Structure formats: C-alpha cells, structure tokens
Tab-separated table of C-alpha atoms in Angstrom:
chain	number	residue	atom	x	y	z
A	1305	MET	CA	-58.642	32.679	-48.883
A	1306	ASN	CA	-60.043	33.357	-45.110
A	1307	ILE	CA	-58.418	33.286	-41.646
A	1308	SER	CA	-59.857	33.523	-38.904
A	1309	ILE	CA	-57.894	34.395	-35.500
A	1310	GLU	CA	-59.369	34.334	-31.781
A	1311	MET	CA	-57.200	34.913	-29.018
A	1312	LYS	CA	-57.823	35.099	-25.416
A	1313	GLU	CA	-55.138	36.153	-23.135
A	1314	ASN	CA	-53.946	36.747	-19.133
A	1315	ASP	CA	-50.914	37.702	-17.534
A	1316	GLN	CA	-48.675	34.949	-19.174
A	1317	PHE	CA	-50.970	32.175	-21.119
A	1318	THR	CA	-52.406	32.999	-24.219
A	1319	SER	CA	-55.101	31.004	-25.888
A	1320	VAL	CA	-54.704	31.202	-29.822
A	1321	ASP	CA	-58.143	29.317	-32.383
A	1322	ILE	CA	-57.296	29.522	-35.881
A	1323	SER	CA	-59.749	28.568	-38.748
A	1324	GLY	CA	-59.498	28.512	-41.883
A	1325	GLU	CA	-56.128	28.346	-44.681
A	1326	ILE	CA	-52.612	29.279	-43.724
A	1327	ASP	CA	-51.028	30.069	-47.077
A	1328	ALA	CA	-49.532	33.161	-48.695
A	1329	TYR	CA	-52.172	34.941	-48.832
A	1330	THR	CA	-53.320	34.550	-44.781
A	1331	ALA	CA	-49.687	34.016	-43.610
A	1332	PRO	CA	-48.707	37.734	-42.900
A	1333	LYS	CA	-52.032	38.226	-40.757
A	1334	LEU	CA	-51.356	35.504	-38.380
A	1335	ARG	CA	-47.845	36.602	-38.571
A	1336	GLU	CA	-48.569	39.899	-37.477
A	1337	SER	CA	-51.074	38.519	-34.851
A	1338	LEU	CA	-48.909	36.316	-33.025
A	1339	PHE	CA	-45.613	37.412	-33.279
A	1340	HIS	CA	-45.800	40.634	-30.500
A	1341	LEU	CA	-47.254	37.613	-28.197
A	1342	SER	CA	-44.301	35.881	-28.932
A	1343	GLU	CA	-41.844	38.376	-27.172
A	1344	LYS	CA	-43.297	38.142	-23.415
A	1345	GLU	CA	-41.013	36.435	-20.687
A	1346	GLY	CA	-41.688	33.497	-19.881
A	1347	GLY	CA	-45.314	33.532	-22.251
A	1348	THR	CA	-46.965	30.461	-23.118
A	1349	MET	CA	-48.757	29.980	-26.274
A	1350	VAL	CA	-51.507	27.515	-27.093
A	1351	ILE	CA	-52.772	27.289	-30.720
A	1352	ASN	CA	-55.514	25.241	-31.698
A	1353	LEU	CA	-55.155	24.399	-35.246
A	1354	SER	CA	-58.444	22.134	-35.670
A	1355	GLY	CA	-60.586	24.994	-37.500
A	1356	VAL	CA	-57.300	24.667	-39.943
A	1357	SER	CA	-58.409	22.762	-43.051
A	1358	TYR	CA	-55.264	23.697	-45.529
A	1359	MET	CA	-51.821	24.988	-44.208
A	1360	ASP	CA	-48.590	25.403	-46.755
A	1361	SER	CA	-44.814	26.208	-46.217
A	1362	THR	CA	-45.412	29.887	-46.127
A	1363	GLY	CA	-47.353	28.208	-42.852
A	1364	LEU	CA	-44.673	26.311	-41.107
A	1365	GLY	CA	-42.845	29.521	-41.117
A	1366	VAL	CA	-44.908	31.577	-39.315
A	1367	PHE	CA	-44.705	28.940	-36.429
A	1368	VAL	CA	-41.308	28.542	-36.910
A	1369	GLY	CA	-40.878	32.132	-36.193
A	1370	VAL	CA	-43.178	32.338	-33.034
A	1371	TYR	CA	-41.402	29.446	-31.869
A	1372	LYS	CA	-38.090	30.534	-32.219
A	1373	ASN	CA	-39.381	33.776	-30.741
A	1374	ILE	CA	-40.888	32.030	-27.679
A	1375	ARG	CA	-38.100	29.856	-27.559
A	1376	SER	CA	-35.512	32.754	-26.804
A	1377	ASN	CA	-37.662	34.606	-24.364
A	1378	ASN	CA	-37.672	31.150	-22.225
A	1379	GLY	CA	-41.861	30.586	-23.389
A	1380	GLN	CA	-43.221	27.568	-23.990
A	1381	LEU	CA	-45.789	27.034	-27.747
A	1382	TYR	CA	-48.141	24.025	-27.564
A	1383	LEU	CA	-50.001	23.299	-31.347
A	1384	GLN	CA	-52.764	21.676	-30.612
A	1385	GLY	CA	-55.799	19.473	-32.387
A	1386	LEU	CA	-53.751	19.279	-35.768
A	1387	SER	CA	-55.643	17.053	-38.547
A	1388	ALA	CA	-53.491	14.154	-40.096
A	1389	ARG	CA	-53.059	15.855	-42.702
A	1390	LEU	CA	-51.557	19.158	-40.696
A	1391	MET	CA	-49.840	16.616	-39.006
A	1392	ARG	CA	-48.577	15.110	-41.848
A	1393	LEU	CA	-46.466	18.286	-42.856
A	1394	PHE	CA	-45.664	18.605	-39.453
A	1395	GLU	CA	-43.893	15.618	-39.678
A	1396	ILE	CA	-42.372	15.608	-42.583
A	1397	THR	CA	-40.081	18.278	-41.978
A	1398	GLY	CA	-39.279	17.226	-38.730
A	1399	LEU	CA	-41.040	20.199	-36.537
A	1400	SER	CA	-43.137	17.251	-34.917
A	1401	ASN	CA	-39.590	16.578	-33.512
A	1402	ILE	CA	-39.270	19.746	-32.305
A	1403	MET	CA	-42.482	21.197	-31.565
A	1404	ASP	CA	-44.739	20.320	-28.938
A	1405	ILE	CA	-47.608	18.998	-30.926
A	1406	SER	CA	-51.128	17.152	-29.559
A	1407	SER	CA	-53.967	16.252	-31.556
A	1408	LYS	CA	-56.276	16.834	-28.543
A	1409	ASN	CA	-57.524	20.042	-27.823
A	1410	GLU	CA	-55.949	20.316	-24.100
A	1411	GLY	CA	-55.934	24.085	-22.588
A	1412	GLU	CA	-57.385	27.366	-22.983
A	1413	VAL	CA	-57.278	30.608	-21.390
A	1414	ARG	CA	-60.824	31.016	-19.056
C-alpha cells in the first residue's frame, strides 16, 4: 500500500497532489502531512486527488478532520480531480454537500 504526497506552498496557499491508495495503513501519513498545514489562519488548501486509486472510510476521516481544522482557522479547502468512484464515496456520506469538490483540476501554487 503506497501513497505519494507532493506539496507546494506559499504564504496563504497550499497545493497538494496525492496519488496511490488512502486506507488504514496510509491515512496516518496523510494526516501527518496535511494537518499542520490546515492550521494556517485564513489559508487555502487545494488537494488534487486525481492520482488516488482507492480510498476507504479512514481516508474520509482524514479529510473531515483537515476540513474542520481549516474552517476553524477561517480557511478554505478545495478537493479536486476526484474519480467517479471517489466522488460517489463523498456523495454517499453527504460530504459532497459540505466540502467544495470538483472533478476538474483548477488551481495550484506556481
């Protein structure tokens, strides 16, 4: 089970590209990588999931925690590049009604 996390950041914007599988084995690494970034006051995080081939409920839990932390610090979280399978997972859980999710890749730090 592998996961790759690539980050680019500037003062208030963080772009994260994730590829591989997000499950009980890789979720702790993902959480560790993202959580400290979610504590920036007023920051924006764009997470590209186009390279994610599988995600289970543990992965959803990571994104819920990051979302809550970003929102509590007056920031914004955008998830993009979701496959139909991942989008369905967010829809079934109702998270697609709460989080800003797009199937397109729209922004990154340059």
